[in-house]
Amino acid sequence: MPLRHVVEVSQFDRAGVEDLFARADAMRGIERPSTRQSGKILATIFYEPSTRTRLSFESAMHRLGGAVISTENAREFSSAIKGETVEDTIRMASGYADAIVLRHHEQGAAARAAAVSTVPIINAGDGPGEHPTQALLDLYTIRHELGRIDDLTIVLIGDLKYGRTARSLALLTRLSTGTRLIFVNPPETPMGADIREALAEAGVPFSEEPRLDLALPRADVVYQTRVQKERFASESDFLSAKGTYILGRAAYELLRPSAIVMHPLPRVDEIATEVDADSRSAYFRQAHNGVYVRMALLDMLLGDRS
Ligand code: CP
């Protein structure tokens, strides 16, 4: 069935992901600006801050020849401040645009938006829920860097409780074969029971390893995350979790030469800048891949007019 909305990674099967990745590969080489989506309008409605997701979606739409309308601080500068619901905002915006990229602070907001929208809704992060387009670009980056998405050991580090990117990527690995996950997290931020259950049901092996020095040598992919201060109910829990796992030169000494280090960004101090120039540091390349994957997604949702 063709994609209508992108709300969660469970909407994708292996063939759909491979199709998307092939389209993203093709997007690397298209003329700029293309006319593929000329006349189409994308709305980006962000109730939470963003650098990469909003700008890369907007760059993607411009590169495809479409136009963009945007509210970058919708919590304050849209009619949400007057009490308008997400549903009503989306009912309006779906009359103004051909697709809507929505970031919201409440888990489930993208699904609520999709239920009332007459145009495609793309979930750009719903609170601590999911960030499906980030997971897609993450898996695309793994394929681009390592040449495969199967038979991987992926070490997920940091805030696995509130980190929606880690949650979505873990779920997306259900489409891989022979992939194992190792969770390295402070006690305050374990991977959620919902994700563990989904992985167990799909037969994806996962384990917890609190010792970074034991996990890193096993990794094909290290996926570091920021401890999400804004989502903690308790300041003391945040302070205990913060700074537990930092990747710097000493940690890189433990990595295989062929391993890659990813991070959805933004980072605070969990990857030291001293390792940015190491060829295994893939996080900036990963962020750039977001443009191609999002071009491919927009093209799939809006239809190719060229
Ligand atoms: N990775 C990610 O979602 O980054 P932004 O918050 O800058 O969009």
mmCIF file with all atom_site columns, N, CA and C in Angstrom, residues 119-184:
data_model
loop_
_atom_site.group_PDB
_atom_site.id
_atom_site.type_symbol
_atom_site.label_atom_id
_atom_site.label_alt_id
_atom_site.label_comp_id
_atom_site.label_asym_id
_atom_site.label_entity_id
_atom_site.label_seq_id
_atom_site.pdbx_PDB_ins_code
_atom_site.Cartn_x
_atom_site.Cartn_y
_atom_site.Cartn_z
_atom_site.occupancy
_atom_site.B_iso_or_equiv
_atom_site.pdbx_formal_charge
_atom_site.auth_seq_id
_atom_site.auth_comp_id
_atom_site.auth_asym_id
_atom_site.auth_atom_id
_atom_site.pdbx_PDB_model_num
ATOM 1   N N  . VAL A 1 119 ? -3.816 15.922  4.004  1.00 0.00 ? 119 VAL A N  1
ATOM 2   C CA . VAL A 1 119 ? -2.544 15.804  3.268  1.00 0.00 ? 119 VAL A CA 1
ATOM 3   C C  . VAL A 1 119 ? -1.574 14.988  4.124  1.00 0.00 ? 119 VAL A C  1
ATOM 4   N N  . PRO A 1 120 ? -0.485 14.463  3.526  1.00 0.00 ? 120 PRO A N  1
ATOM 5   C CA . PRO A 1 120 ? 0.444  13.639  4.311  1.00 0.00 ? 120 PRO A CA 1
ATOM 6   C C  . PRO A 1 120 ? 1.039  14.379  5.512  1.00 0.00 ? 120 PRO A C  1
ATOM 7   N N  . ILE A 1 121 ? 1.055  13.677  6.644  1.00 0.00 ? 121 ILE A N  1
ATOM 8   C CA . ILE A 1 121 ? 1.718  14.155  7.865  1.00 0.00 ? 121 ILE A CA 1
ATOM 9   C C  . ILE A 1 121 ? 3.011  13.373  8.024  1.00 0.00 ? 121 ILE A C  1
ATOM 10  N N  . ILE A 1 122 ? 4.090  14.088  8.280  1.00 0.00 ? 122 ILE A N  1
ATOM 11  C CA . ILE A 1 122 ? 5.374  13.438  8.564  1.00 0.00 ? 122 ILE A CA 1
ATOM 12  C C  . ILE A 1 122 ? 5.751  13.776  9.999  1.00 0.00 ? 122 ILE A C  1
ATOM 13  N N  . ASN A 1 123 ? 5.916  12.733  10.803 1.00 0.00 ? 123 ASN A N  1
ATOM 14  C CA . ASN A 1 123 ? 6.277  12.911  12.208 1.00 0.00 ? 123 ASN A CA 1
ATOM 15  C C  . ASN A 1 123 ? 7.757  13.283  12.302 1.00 0.00 ? 123 ASN A C  1
ATOM 16  N N  . ALA A 1 124 ? 8.016  14.500  12.766 1.00 0.00 ? 124 ALA A N  1
ATOM 17  C CA . ALA A 1 124 ? 9.407  14.946  12.925 1.00 0.00 ? 124 ALA A CA 1
ATOM 18  C C  . ALA A 1 124 ? 9.835  14.863  14.387 1.00 0.00 ? 124 ALA A C  1
ATOM 19  N N  . GLY A 1 125 ? 9.148  13.987  15.142 1.00 0.00 ? 125 GLY A N  1
ATOM 20  C CA . GLY A 1 125 ? 9.441  13.819  16.563 1.00 0.00 ? 125 GLY A CA 1
ATOM 21  C C  . GLY A 1 125 ? 8.218  14.181  17.368 1.00 0.00 ? 125 GLY A C  1
ATOM 22  N N  . ASP A 1 126 ? 7.700  13.185  18.127 1.00 0.00 ? 126 ASP A N  1
ATOM 23  C CA . ASP A 1 126 ? 6.546  13.459  19.000 1.00 0.00 ? 126 ASP A CA 1
ATOM 24  C C  . ASP A 1 126 ? 6.944  13.153  20.436 1.00 0.00 ? 126 ASP A C  1
ATOM 25  N N  . GLY A 1 127 ? 7.394  14.188  21.136 1.00 0.00 ? 127 GLY A N  1
ATOM 26  C CA . GLY A 1 127 ? 7.843  14.022  22.517 1.00 0.00 ? 127 GLY A CA 1
ATOM 27  C C  . GLY A 1 127 ? 8.847  12.888  22.608 1.00 0.00 ? 127 GLY A C  1
ATOM 28  N N  . PRO A 1 128 ? 8.722  12.030  23.628 1.00 0.00 ? 128 PRO A N  1
ATOM 29  C CA . PRO A 1 128 ? 9.641  10.890  23.752 1.00 0.00 ? 128 PRO A CA 1
ATOM 30  C C  . PRO A 1 128 ? 9.165  9.676   22.971 1.00 0.00 ? 128 PRO A C  1
ATOM 31  N N  . GLY A 1 129 ? 8.302  9.882   21.979 1.00 0.00 ? 129 GLY A N  1
ATOM 32  C CA . GLY A 1 129 ? 7.713  8.771   21.227 1.00 0.00 ? 129 GLY A CA 1
ATOM 33  C C  . GLY A 1 129 ? 8.621  8.242   20.144 1.00 0.00 ? 129 GLY A C  1
ATOM 34  N N  . GLU A 1 130 ? 8.480  8.806   18.955 1.00 0.00 ? 130 GLU A N  1
ATOM 35  C CA . GLU A 1 130 ? 9.271  8.323   17.803 1.00 0.00 ? 130 GLU A CA 1
ATOM 36  C C  . GLU A 1 130 ? 9.804  9.490   16.973 1.00 0.00 ? 130 GLU A C  1
ATOM 37  N N  . HIS A 1 131 ? 10.795 9.194   16.163 1.00 0.00 ? 131 HIS A N  1
ATOM 38  C CA . HIS A 1 131 ? 11.362 10.150  15.198 1.00 0.00 ? 131 HIS A CA 1
ATOM 39  C C  . HIS A 1 131 ? 11.696 9.310   13.959 1.00 0.00 ? 131 HIS A C  1
ATOM 40  N N  . PRO A 1 132 ? 10.648 8.898   13.216 1.00 0.00 ? 132 PRO A N  1
ATOM 41  C CA . PRO A 1 132 ? 10.880 7.892   12.168 1.00 0.00 ? 132 PRO A CA 1
ATOM 42  C C  . PRO A 1 132 ? 11.818 8.337   11.057 1.00 0.00 ? 132 PRO A C  1
ATOM 43  N N  . THR A 1 133 ? 11.759 9.606   10.661 1.00 0.00 ? 133 THR A N  1
ATOM 44  C CA . THR A 1 133 ? 12.634 9.991   9.535  1.00 0.00 ? 133 THR A CA 1
ATOM 45  C C  . THR A 1 133 ? 14.099 10.023  9.968  1.00 0.00 ? 133 THR A C  1
ATOM 46  N N  . GLN A 1 134 ? 14.338 10.279  11.267 1.00 0.00 ? 134 GLN A N  1
ATOM 47  C CA . GLN A 1 134 ? 15.717 10.204  11.769 1.00 0.00 ? 134 GLN A CA 1
ATOM 48  C C  . GLN A 1 134 ? 16.208 8.755   11.718 1.00 0.00 ? 134 GLN A C  1
ATOM 49  N N  . ALA A 1 135 ? 15.354 7.820   12.124 1.00 0.00 ? 135 ALA A N  1
ATOM 50  C CA . ALA A 1 135 ? 15.773 6.405   12.093 1.00 0.00 ? 135 ALA A CA 1
ATOM 51  C C  . ALA A 1 135 ? 16.043 5.954   10.663 1.00 0.00 ? 135 ALA A C  1
ATOM 52  N N  . LEU A 1 136 ? 15.231 6.436   9.729  1.00 0.00 ? 136 LEU A N  1
ATOM 53  C CA . LEU A 1 136 ? 15.456 6.061   8.326  1.00 0.00 ? 136 LEU A CA 1
ATOM 54  C C  . LEU A 1 136 ? 16.787 6.605   7.833  1.00 0.00 ? 136 LEU A C  1
ATOM 55  N N  . LEU A 1 137 ? 17.086 7.848   8.183  1.00 0.00 ? 137 LEU A N  1
ATOM 56  C CA . LEU A 1 137 ? 18.373 8.395   7.726  1.00 0.00 ? 137 LEU A CA 1
ATOM 57  C C  . LEU A 1 137 ? 19.532 7.735   8.481  1.00 0.00 ? 137 LEU A C  1
ATOM 58  N N  . ASP A 1 138 ? 19.279 7.290   9.704  1.00 0.00 ? 138 ASP A N  1
ATOM 59  C CA . ASP A 1 138 ? 20.328 6.582   10.451 1.00 0.00 ? 138 ASP A CA 1
ATOM 60  C C  . ASP A 1 138 ? 20.650 5.240   9.781  1.00 0.00 ? 138 ASP A C  1
ATOM 61  N N  . LEU A 1 139 ? 19.607 4.496   9.439  1.00 0.00 ? 139 LEU A N  1
ATOM 62  C CA . LEU A 1 139 ? 19.857 3.199   8.797  1.00 0.00 ? 139 LEU A CA 1
ATOM 63  C C  . LEU A 1 139 ? 20.463 3.396   7.402  1.00 0.00 ? 139 LEU A C  1
ATOM 64  N N  . TYR A 1 140 ? 20.019 4.441   6.719  1.00 0.00 ? 140 TYR A N  1
ATOM 65  C CA . TYR A 1 140 ? 20.604 4.760   5.409  1.00 0.00 ? 140 TYR A CA 1
ATOM 66  C C  . TYR A 1 140 ? 22.099 5.063   5.572  1.00 0.00 ? 140 TYR A C  1
ATOM 67  N N  . THR A 1 141 ? 22.441 5.799   6.626  1.00 0.00 ? 141 THR A N  1
ATOM 68  C CA . THR A 1 141 ? 23.852 6.140   6.869  1.00 0.00 ? 141 THR A CA 1
ATOM 69  C C  . THR A 1 141 ? 24.667 4.876   7.125  1.00 0.00 ? 141 THR A C  1
ATOM 70  N N  . ILE A 1 142 ? 24.101 3.949   7.902  1.00 0.00 ? 142 ILE A N  1
ATOM 71  C CA . ILE A 1 142 ? 24.815 2.680   8.165  1.00 0.00 ? 142 ILE A CA 1
ATOM 72  C C  . ILE A 1 142 ? 25.085 1.969   6.839  1.00 0.00 ? 142 ILE A C  1
ATOM 73  N N  . ARG A 1 143 ? 24.076 1.906   5.993  1.00 0.00 ? 143 ARG A N  1
ATOM 74  C CA . ARG A 1 143 ? 24.243 1.256   4.684  1.00 0.00 ? 143 ARG A CA 1
ATOM 75  C C  . ARG A 1 143 ? 25.275 1.986   3.839  1.00 0.00 ? 143 ARG A C  1
ATOM 76  N N  . HIS A 1 144 ? 25.232 3.323   3.868  1.00 0.00 ? 144 HIS A N  1
ATOM 77  C CA . HIS A 1 144 ? 26.150 4.123   3.063  1.00 0.00 ? 144 HIS A CA 1
ATOM 78  C C  . HIS A 1 144 ? 27.590 3.986   3.563  1.00 0.00 ? 144 HIS A C  1
ATOM 79  N N  . GLU A 1 145 ? 27.748 3.898   4.871  1.00 0.00 ? 145 GLU A N  1
ATOM 80  C CA . GLU A 1 145 ? 29.101 3.840   5.459  1.00 0.00 ? 145 GLU A CA 1
ATOM 81  C C  . GLU A 1 145 ? 29.679 2.423   5.430  1.00 0.00 ? 145 GLU A C  1
ATOM 82  N N  . LEU A 1 146 ? 28.821 1.432   5.735  1.00 0.00 ? 146 LEU A N  1
ATOM 83  C CA . LEU A 1 146 ? 29.327 0.054   5.924  1.00 0.00 ? 146 LEU A CA 1
ATOM 84  C C  . LEU A 1 146 ? 28.940 -0.881  4.790  1.00 0.00 ? 146 LEU A C  1
ATOM 85  N N  . GLY A 1 147 ? 28.023 -0.422  3.925  1.00 0.00 ? 147 GLY A N  1
ATOM 86  C CA . GLY A 1 147 ? 27.632 -1.238  2.773  1.00 0.00 ? 147 GLY A CA 1
ATOM 87  C C  . GLY A 1 147 ? 26.610 -2.309  3.085  1.00 0.00 ? 147 GLY A C  1
ATOM 88  N N  . ARG A 1 148 ? 26.042 -2.293  4.296  1.00 0.00 ? 148 ARG A N  1
ATOM 89  C CA . ARG A 1 148 ? 25.036 -3.309  4.640  1.00 0.00 ? 148 ARG A CA 1
ATOM 90  C C  . ARG A 1 148 ? 24.175 -2.816  5.798  1.00 0.00 ? 148 ARG A C  1
ATOM 91  N N  . ILE A 1 149 ? 22.989 -3.446  5.923  1.00 0.00 ? 149 ILE A N  1
ATOM 92  C CA . ILE A 1 149 ? 22.158 -3.178  7.097  1.00 0.00 ? 149 ILE A CA 1
ATOM 93  C C  . ILE A 1 149 ? 21.862 -4.478  7.865  1.00 0.00 ? 149 ILE A C  1
ATOM 94  N N  . ASP A 1 150 ? 22.560 -5.542  7.506  1.00 0.00 ? 150 ASP A N  1
ATOM 95  C CA . ASP A 1 150 ? 22.394 -6.827  8.198  1.00 0.00 ? 150 ASP A CA 1
ATOM 96  C C  . ASP A 1 150 ? 23.704 -7.188  8.924  1.00 0.00 ? 150 ASP A C  1
ATOM 97  N N  . ASP A 1 151 ? 23.574 -8.177  9.845  1.00 0.00 ? 151 ASP A N  1
ATOM 98  C CA . ASP A 1 151 ? 24.762 -8.714  10.534 1.00 0.00 ? 151 ASP A CA 1
ATOM 99  C C  . ASP A 1 151 ? 25.587 -7.613  11.196 1.00 0.00 ? 151 ASP A C  1
ATOM 100 N N  . LEU A 1 152 ? 24.908 -6.841  12.017 1.00 0.00 ? 152 LEU A N  1
ATOM 101 C CA . LEU A 1 152 ? 25.559 -5.710  12.676 1.00 0.00 ? 152 LEU A CA 1
ATOM 102 C C  . LEU A 1 152 ? 25.455 -5.862  14.192 1.00 0.00 ? 152 LEU A C  1
ATOM 103 N N  . THR A 1 153 ? 26.455 -5.377  14.885 1.00 0.00 ? 153 THR A N  1
ATOM 104 C CA . THR A 1 153 ? 26.311 -5.160  16.333 1.00 0.00 ? 153 THR A CA 1
ATOM 105 C C  . THR A 1 153 ? 26.237 -3.652  16.539 1.00 0.00 ? 153 THR A C  1
ATOM 106 N N  . ILE A 1 154 ? 25.086 -3.215  17.042 1.00 0.00 ? 154 ILE A N  1
ATOM 107 C CA . ILE A 1 154 ? 24.862 -1.782  17.244 1.00 0.00 ? 154 ILE A CA 1
ATOM 108 C C  . ILE A 1 154 ? 24.817 -1.512  18.746 1.00 0.00 ? 154 ILE A C  1
ATOM 109 N N  . VAL A 1 155 ? 25.703 -0.633  19.195 1.00 0.00 ? 155 VAL A N  1
ATOM 110 C CA . VAL A 1 155 ? 25.753 -0.266  20.612 1.00 0.00 ? 155 VAL A CA 1
ATOM 111 C C  . VAL A 1 155 ? 25.052 1.074   20.769 1.00 0.00 ? 155 VAL A C  1
ATOM 112 N N  . LEU A 1 156 ? 23.929 1.072   21.472 1.00 0.00 ? 156 LEU A N  1
ATOM 113 C CA . LEU A 1 156 ? 23.143 2.291   21.694 1.00 0.00 ? 156 LEU A CA 1
ATOM 114 C C  . LEU A 1 156 ? 23.481 2.825   23.080 1.00 0.00 ? 156 LEU A C  1
ATOM 115 N N  . ILE A 1 157 ? 23.902 4.077   23.140 1.00 0.00 ? 157 ILE A N  1
ATOM 116 C CA . ILE A 1 157 ? 24.428 4.628   24.397 1.00 0.00 ? 157 ILE A CA 1
ATOM 117 C C  . ILE A 1 157 ? 23.635 5.857   24.823 1.00 0.00 ? 157 ILE A C  1
ATOM 118 N N  . GLY A 1 158 ? 23.442 5.982   26.143 1.00 0.00 ? 158 GLY A N  1
ATOM 119 C CA . GLY A 1 158 ? 22.936 7.250   26.681 1.00 0.00 ? 158 GLY A CA 1
ATOM 120 C C  . GLY A 1 158 ? 21.493 7.197   27.117 1.00 0.00 ? 158 GLY A C  1
ATOM 121 N N  . ASP A 1 159 ? 20.718 8.153   26.603 1.00 0.00 ? 159 ASP A N  1
ATOM 122 C CA . ASP A 1 159 ? 19.335 8.308   27.042 1.00 0.00 ? 159 ASP A CA 1
ATOM 123 C C  . ASP A 1 159 ? 18.423 7.478   26.150 1.00 0.00 ? 159 ASP A C  1
ATOM 124 N N  . LEU A 1 160 ? 18.244 6.236   26.531 1.00 0.00 ? 160 LEU A N  1
ATOM 125 C CA . LEU A 1 160 ? 17.428 5.334   25.713 1.00 0.00 ? 160 LEU A CA 1
ATOM 126 C C  . LEU A 1 160 ? 15.968 5.371   26.153 1.00 0.00 ? 160 LEU A C  1
ATOM 127 N N  . LYS A 1 161 ? 15.705 6.070   27.245 1.00 0.00 ? 161 LYS A N  1
ATOM 128 C CA . LYS A 1 161 ? 14.333 6.175   27.747 1.00 0.00 ? 161 LYS A CA 1
ATOM 129 C C  . LYS A 1 161 ? 13.578 7.296   27.033 1.00 0.00 ? 161 LYS A C  1
ATOM 130 N N  . TYR A 1 162 ? 14.192 8.477   27.002 1.00 0.00 ? 162 TYR A N  1
ATOM 131 C CA . TYR A 1 162 ? 13.517 9.631   26.398 1.00 0.00 ? 162 TYR A CA 1
ATOM 132 C C  . TYR A 1 162 ? 13.993 9.892   24.970 1.00 0.00 ? 162 TYR A C  1
ATOM 133 N N  . GLY A 1 163 ? 15.062 9.232   24.554 1.00 0.00 ? 163 GLY A N  1
ATOM 134 C CA . GLY A 1 163 ? 15.639 9.501   23.239 1.00 0.00 ? 163 GLY A CA 1
ATOM 135 C C  . GLY A 1 163 ? 14.823 8.831   22.136 1.00 0.00 ? 163 GLY A C  1
ATOM 136 N N  . ARG A 1 164 ? 13.991 9.618   21.486 1.00 0.00 ? 164 ARG A N  1
ATOM 137 C CA . ARG A 1 164 ? 13.085 9.032   20.479 1.00 0.00 ? 164 ARG A CA 1
ATOM 138 C C  . ARG A 1 164 ? 13.852 8.504   19.272 1.00 0.00 ? 164 ARG A C  1
ATOM 139 N N  . THR A 1 165 ? 15.041 9.044   19.018 1.00 0.00 ? 165 THR A N  1
ATOM 140 C CA . THR A 1 165 ? 15.803 8.549   17.859 1.00 0.00 ? 165 THR A CA 1
ATOM 141 C C  . THR A 1 165 ? 16.317 7.140   18.121 1.00 0.00 ? 165 THR A C  1
ATOM 142 N N  . ALA A 1 166 ? 16.778 6.901   19.356 1.00 0.00 ? 166 ALA A N  1
ATOM 143 C CA . ALA A 1 166 ? 17.257 5.556   19.701 1.00 0.00 ? 166 ALA A CA 1
ATOM 144 C C  . ALA A 1 166 ? 16.099 4.569   19.700 1.00 0.00 ? 166 ALA A C  1
ATOM 145 N N  . ARG A 1 167 ? 14.952 5.009   20.179 1.00 0.00 ? 167 ARG A N  1
ATOM 146 C CA . ARG A 1 167 ? 13.770 4.137   20.202 1.00 0.00 ? 167 ARG A CA 1
ATOM 147 C C  . ARG A 1 167 ? 13.389 3.735   18.769 1.00 0.00 ? 167 ARG A C  1
ATOM 148 N N  . SER A 1 168 ? 13.328 4.743   17.876 1.00 0.00 ? 168 SER A N  1
ATOM 149 C CA . SER A 1 168 ? 12.921 4.450   16.496 1.00 0.00 ? 168 SER A CA 1
ATOM 150 C C  . SER A 1 168 ? 13.959 3.594   15.776 1.00 0.00 ? 168 SER A C  1
ATOM 151 N N  . LEU A 1 169 ? 15.239 3.879   16.004 1.00 0.00 ? 169 LEU A N  1
ATOM 152 C CA . LEU A 1 169 ? 16.266 3.077   15.323 1.00 0.00 ? 169 LEU A CA 1
ATOM 153 C C  . LEU A 1 169 ? 16.210 1.628   15.807 1.00 0.00 ? 169 LEU A C  1
ATOM 154 N N  . ALA A 1 170 ? 16.031 1.432   17.115 1.00 0.00 ? 170 ALA A N  1
ATOM 155 C CA . ALA A 1 170 ? 15.931 0.064   17.636 1.00 0.00 ? 170 ALA A CA 1
ATOM 156 C C  . ALA A 1 170 ? 14.779 -0.670  16.950 1.00 0.00 ? 170 ALA A C  1
ATOM 157 N N  . LEU A 1 171 ? 13.643 -0.007  16.826 1.00 0.00 ? 171 LEU A N  1
ATOM 158 C CA . LEU A 1 171 ? 12.491 -0.645  16.172 1.00 0.00 ? 171 LEU A CA 1
ATOM 159 C C  . LEU A 1 171 ? 12.788 -0.941  14.704 1.00 0.00 ? 171 LEU A C  1
ATOM 160 N N  . LEU A 1 172 ? 13.501 -0.038  14.046 1.00 0.00 ? 172 LEU A N  1
ATOM 161 C CA . LEU A 1 172 ? 13.769 -0.222  12.613 1.00 0.00 ? 172 LEU A CA 1
ATOM 162 C C  . LEU A 1 172 ? 14.712 -1.412  12.375 1.00 0.00 ? 172 LEU A C  1
ATOM 163 N N  . THR A 1 173 ? 15.543 -1.751  13.356 1.00 0.00 ? 173 THR A N  1
ATOM 164 C CA . THR A 1 173 ? 16.461 -2.887  13.161 1.00 0.00 ? 173 THR A CA 1
ATOM 165 C C  . THR A 1 173 ? 15.698 -4.207  13.043 1.00 0.00 ? 173 THR A C  1
ATOM 166 N N  . ARG A 1 174 ? 14.401 -4.202  13.315 1.00 0.00 ? 174 ARG A N  1
ATOM 167 C CA . ARG A 1 174 ? 13.605 -5.427  13.103 1.00 0.00 ? 174 ARG A CA 1
ATOM 168 C C  . ARG A 1 174 ? 13.577 -5.809  11.631 1.00 0.00 ? 174 ARG A C  1
ATOM 169 N N  . LEU A 1 175 ? 13.942 -4.858  10.746 1.00 0.00 ? 175 LEU A N  1
ATOM 170 C CA . LEU A 1 175 ? 13.974 -5.155  9.312  1.00 0.00 ? 175 LEU A CA 1
ATOM 171 C C  . LEU A 1 175 ? 15.321 -5.745  8.885  1.00 0.00 ? 175 LEU A C  1
ATOM 172 N N  . SER A 1 176 ? 16.289 -5.767  9.793  1.00 0.00 ? 176 SER A N  1
ATOM 173 C CA . SER A 1 176 ? 17.601 -6.344  9.486  1.00 0.00 ? 176 SER A CA 1
ATOM 174 C C  . SER A 1 176 ? 17.609 -7.809  9.906  1.00 0.00 ? 176 SER A C  1
ATOM 175 N N  . THR A 1 177 ? 18.545 -8.549  9.335  1.00 0.00 ? 177 THR A N  1
ATOM 176 C CA . THR A 1 177 ? 18.735 -9.913  9.830  1.00 0.00 ? 177 THR A CA 1
ATOM 177 C C  . THR A 1 177 ? 20.118 -10.001 10.466 1.00 0.00 ? 177 THR A C  1
ATOM 178 N N  . GLY A 1 178 ? 20.209 -10.789 11.519 1.00 0.00 ? 178 GLY A N  1
ATOM 179 C CA . GLY A 1 178 ? 21.505 -11.008 12.163 1.00 0.00 ? 178 GLY A CA 1
ATOM 180 C C  . GLY A 1 178 ? 22.034 -9.806  12.914 1.00 0.00 ? 178 GLY A C  1
ATOM 181 N N  . THR A 1 179 ? 21.173 -8.871  13.263 1.00 0.00 ? 179 THR A N  1
ATOM 182 C CA . THR A 1 179 ? 21.627 -7.678  13.987 1.00 0.00 ? 179 THR A CA 1
ATOM 183 C C  . THR A 1 179 ? 21.356 -7.829  15.476 1.00 0.00 ? 179 THR A C  1
ATOM 184 N N  . ARG A 1 180 ? 22.346 -7.410  16.275 1.00 0.00 ? 180 ARG A N  1
ATOM 185 C CA . ARG A 1 180 ? 22.262 -7.474  17.735 1.00 0.00 ? 180 ARG A CA 1
ATOM 186 C C  . ARG A 1 180 ? 22.382 -6.066  18.292 1.00 0.00 ? 180 ARG A C  1
ATOM 187 N N  . LEU A 1 181 ? 21.644 -5.793  19.348 1.00 0.00 ? 181 LEU A N  1
ATOM 188 C CA . LEU A 1 181 ? 21.707 -4.478  19.989 1.00 0.00 ? 181 LEU A CA 1
ATOM 189 C C  . LEU A 1 181 ? 22.296 -4.627  21.386 1.00 0.00 ? 181 LEU A C  1
ATOM 190 N N  . ILE A 1 182 ? 23.159 -3.693  21.737 1.00 0.00 ? 182 ILE A N  1
ATOM 191 C CA . ILE A 1 182 ? 23.685 -3.637  23.109 1.00 0.00 ? 182 ILE A CA 1
ATOM 192 C C  . ILE A 1 182 ? 23.321 -2.261  23.672 1.00 0.00 ? 182 ILE A C  1
ATOM 193 N N  . PHE A 1 183 ? 22.649 -2.263  24.812 1.00 0.00 ? 183 PHE A N  1
ATOM 194 C CA . PHE A 1 183 ? 22.224 -1.003  25.441 1.00 0.00 ? 183 PHE A CA 1
ATOM 195 C C  . PHE A 1 183 ? 23.223 -0.635  26.540 1.00 0.00 ? 183 PHE A C  1
ATOM 196 N N  . VAL A 1 184 ? 23.788 0.554   26.409 1.00 0.00 ? 184 VAL A N  1
ATOM 197 C CA . VAL A 1 184 ? 24.701 1.082   27.429 1.00 0.00 ? 184 VAL A CA 1
ATOM 198 C C  . VAL A 1 184 ? 24.070 2.366   27.941 1.00 0.00 ? 184 VAL A C  1
#
